[in-house]
Coordinates of C-alpha atoms and ligand atoms in Angstrom, one line a residue:
M1 CA 0.0 0.0 0.0
R2 CA 1.3 3.4 -1.0
L3 CA -0.4 6.3 0.8
I4 CA 0.1 10.0 1.1
L5 CA -1.1 11.8 4.2
L6 CA -1.9 15.5 3.5
G7 CA -2.8 18.2 6.0
P8 CA -1.3 21.3 7.7
P9 CA 1.3 21.1 10.4
G10 CA -0.3 19.8 13.6
A11 CA -3.1 18.0 11.7
G12 CA -2.1 14.6 13.2
K13 CA -0.3 13.1 10.2
G14 CA 2.6 11.8 12.2
T15 CA 0.4 10.3 14.9
Q16 CA -1.8 8.6 12.4
A17 CA 1.1 7.4 10.2
Q18 CA 2.6 5.7 13.3
R19 CA -0.6 3.8 13.9
L20 CA -0.7 2.7 10.2
V21 CA 2.9 1.5 10.5
D22 CA 1.9 -0.7 13.4
K23 CA -1.2 -2.0 11.6
Y24 CA 0.1 -2.5 8.0
G25 CA 3.8 -3.1 8.7
I26 CA 5.0 -0.6 6.2
P27 CA 7.3 2.3 7.0
Q28 CA 6.4 6.0 7.6
L29 CA 8.5 8.2 5.4
S30 CA 8.5 11.6 7.1
T31 CA 10.6 14.1 5.3
G32 CA 10.5 16.3 8.4
D33 CA 12.1 13.4 10.4
M34 CA 14.6 12.7 7.7
L35 CA 15.7 16.3 7.5
R36 CA 15.9 16.6 11.3
A37 CA 18.1 13.5 11.3
A38 CA 20.3 15.1 8.6
V39 CA 20.6 18.3 10.7
Q40 CA 21.5 16.2 13.8
A41 CA 24.1 14.3 11.8
G42 CA 25.6 17.6 10.5
S43 CA 25.5 16.3 6.9
E44 CA 25.7 18.6 3.9
V45 CA 22.0 18.4 3.4
G46 CA 21.4 19.1 7.1
K47 CA 23.6 22.2 7.0
R48 CA 21.7 23.5 4.0
A49 CA 18.3 22.7 5.5
K50 CA 18.7 23.9 9.1
A51 CA 18.1 27.6 8.8
V52 CA 15.2 27.1 6.4
M53 CA 13.5 24.7 8.8
D54 CA 14.1 26.9 11.9
A55 CA 12.4 29.7 10.0
G56 CA 9.4 27.5 9.2
E57 CA 10.0 27.7 5.5
L58 CA 10.1 24.8 3.0
V59 CA 13.4 23.1 2.1
S60 CA 14.1 23.1 -1.6
D61 CA 12.3 20.6 -3.8
A62 CA 15.6 19.3 -5.2
I63 CA 16.8 18.3 -1.7
V64 CA 13.6 16.6 -0.5
N65 CA 12.9 14.9 -3.8
A66 CA 16.4 13.4 -3.8
I67 CA 16.0 12.2 -0.2
V68 CA 12.7 10.5 -0.9
A69 CA 13.8 8.9 -4.2
E70 CA 16.7 7.3 -2.3
R71 CA 14.5 6.2 0.6
I72 CA 11.8 4.4 -1.4
D73 CA 14.4 2.1 -3.0
Q74 CA 15.3 0.6 0.4
A75 CA 14.2 -2.9 1.1
D76 CA 11.6 -2.0 3.8
C77 CA 9.6 0.0 1.3
A78 CA 9.0 -2.9 -1.0
K79 CA 5.5 -3.6 0.4
G80 CA 4.6 0.0 0.4
F81 CA 5.0 3.2 2.5
I82 CA 3.2 6.1 4.0
L83 CA 4.4 9.5 2.9
D84 CA 4.0 12.0 5.8
G85 CA 4.8 15.6 5.1
Y86 CA 5.7 14.9 1.5
P87 CA 4.8 16.0 -1.2
R88 CA 4.4 19.6 0.0
T89 CA 4.6 21.4 -3.4
L90 CA 3.2 20.8 -6.9
V91 CA 6.8 20.2 -8.1
Q92 CA 7.2 17.5 -5.4
A93 CA 3.8 16.0 -6.4
D94 CA 5.0 15.7 -10.0
A95 CA 8.2 14.2 -8.8
V96 CA 6.3 11.5 -6.9
E97 CA 4.4 10.6 -10.0
S98 CA 7.5 10.2 -12.0
M99 CA 9.4 8.3 -9.2
L100 CA 6.6 5.8 -8.9
S101 CA 6.0 5.4 -12.7
Q102 CA 9.8 4.9 -13.2
R103 CA 9.6 2.0 -10.8
G104 CA 6.4 0.6 -12.3
I105 CA 4.4 1.2 -9.1
G106 CA 1.4 3.4 -8.3
L107 CA -0.1 5.4 -5.5
D108 CA -3.1 3.9 -3.8
T109 CA -4.7 6.7 -1.9
V110 CA -4.2 10.3 -0.8
I111 CA -5.9 11.1 2.5
E112 CA -6.3 14.7 3.6
L113 CA -6.8 15.3 7.4
V114 CA -9.2 18.3 7.4
V115 CA -8.7 20.5 10.5
D116 CA -9.7 23.8 11.9
D117 CA -6.7 26.1 11.8
R118 CA -7.7 27.7 15.1
A119 CA -7.0 24.5 16.9
L120 CA -3.6 23.9 15.4
V121 CA -1.5 26.4 17.3
G122 CA -2.8 24.9 20.6
R123 CA -1.8 21.4 19.3
I124 CA 1.7 22.5 18.5
V125 CA 2.2 24.2 21.9
K126 CA 0.9 21.0 23.5
R127 CA 3.3 18.9 21.4
A128 CA 6.2 21.0 22.6
E129 CA 5.0 20.7 26.3
D130 CA 4.6 17.0 26.0
A131 CA 8.1 16.5 24.5
K132 CA 9.6 18.6 27.2
A133 CA 7.7 16.7 30.0
A134 CA 8.9 13.4 28.5
G135 CA 12.5 14.7 28.5
Q136 CA 12.6 14.6 24.7
P137 CA 14.1 17.4 22.6
V138 CA 11.6 20.2 21.7
R139 CA 11.4 21.0 18.0
K140 CA 12.7 24.5 17.4
D141 CA 9.9 25.2 15.0
D142 CA 7.1 24.1 17.4
N143 CA 6.4 27.6 18.7
P144 CA 3.6 30.0 17.8
A145 CA 5.8 32.5 15.9
V146 CA 7.4 29.9 13.6
F147 CA 4.2 28.0 13.4
E148 CA 2.5 31.0 11.7
E149 CA 5.1 30.9 9.0
R150 CA 4.7 27.1 8.6
L151 CA 0.9 27.6 8.2
R152 CA 1.5 30.4 5.6
E153 CA 3.9 28.1 3.6
Y154 CA 1.2 25.4 3.8
Y155 CA -1.5 27.6 2.3
K156 CA 0.8 29.0 -0.3
K157 CA 2.5 25.9 -1.5
T158 CA 0.9 22.7 -0.1
A159 CA -2.9 23.4 -0.1
P160 CA -3.0 23.4 -3.9
L161 CA -2.2 19.7 -3.7
T162 CA -5.8 19.1 -2.6
G163 CA -7.0 20.2 -6.0
Y164 CA -4.2 18.4 -7.7
Y165 CA -5.2 15.0 -6.2
Y166 CA -9.0 15.7 -6.4
A167 CA -8.6 16.3 -10.1
K168 CA -6.9 12.9 -10.4
G169 CA -9.8 11.3 -8.5
R170 CA -7.4 10.1 -5.7
L171 CA -8.3 12.5 -2.9
K172 CA -10.1 11.2 0.2
T173 CA -10.9 13.5 3.2
V174 CA -11.1 12.6 6.8
D175 CA -12.2 14.8 9.7
G176 CA -9.0 15.5 11.6
M177 CA -10.8 17.2 14.4
A178 CA -12.3 14.0 15.7
S179 CA -10.5 12.0 18.5
I180 CA -7.3 10.3 17.5
D181 CA -9.0 6.8 17.6
A182 CA -11.9 8.1 15.5
V183 CA -9.6 9.5 12.9
T184 CA -7.7 6.2 12.8
A185 CA -11.0 4.3 12.3
E186 CA -12.0 6.7 9.5
I187 CA -8.6 6.3 7.8
E188 CA -8.8 2.5 8.0
A189 CA -12.3 2.6 6.5
V190 CA -11.0 4.7 3.6
L191 CA -8.2 2.2 3.1
E192 CA -10.4 -0.8 3.2
A193 CA -12.8 0.8 0.7
A194 CA -9.9 1.6 -1.6
A195 CA -8.6 -2.0 -1.4
K196 CA -12.1 -3.4 -2.3
A197 CA -12.3 -1.0 -5.2
R198 CA -9.0 -2.3 -6.7
Ligands
LIG201 P1 7.4 18.5 9.5 O1 8.1 17.6 10.5 O2 6.8 17.6 8.4 O3 6.5 19.5 10.1 O4 8.6 19.3 8.8 C1 9.4 20.2 9.4 C2 10.1 21.1 8.5 O5 10.9 20.3 7.6 C3 9.2 21.9 7.6 O6 8.7 23.1 8.2 C4 10.1 22.2 6.4 O7 11.1 23.2 6.7 C5 10.9 20.9 6.3 N1 10.2 19.9 5.4 C6 9.7 18.7 5.7 N2 9.1 18.1 4.7 C7 9.3 18.9 3.6 C8 9.0 18.9 2.2 N3 8.3 17.8 1.7 N4 9.3 19.9 1.5 C9 10.0 21.0 1.9 N5 10.4 21.1 3.2 C10 10.0 20.1 4.1

């Protein structure tokens, strides 16, 4: 199963992706996590991405496309994967199409978590508090000022993907404001319906 989770920062993509990993045994490919790992490792990509990420802006399409193209060729992706936080621009969406078609594979479903923006800042602040309480590192971009820029980037560059996938007949929407369990149940229902339709 190859799935894209769409939605603004704080919509719950990572939380839901983690649950799907457990249920379907396929990896979550979070470009945010991969970029943070690159920053942590001090690699060339990490050095180029750090300031952009700290400002809440998007890293260049060339960098993230190259990271994903390399990652999907790894053995654990053979049965499928969940793209979380990628694609985030129309250029990236086109790159996914060609990456998959070059490998003779397709995309099963695109699920958008639909959320109320007003709830998102609160979720991000809570995520930072929870990380701190658990003794985990707090993301530098999980604060209200940077969050506003992340949301602006989302509307400018990522929100158009909804129309892109709708036009291809691939978009499914799920109410991301419901409880975490209810969102998971709704996503699973969408995936089961998609599997039956194949
Ligand atoms: P995330 O963990 O998905 O919220 O991503 C954190 C940050 O990593 C974003 O604010 C961007 O700076 C960068 N990033 C993650 N995924 C992408 C992507 N697909 N395209 C560009 N930048 C990305």
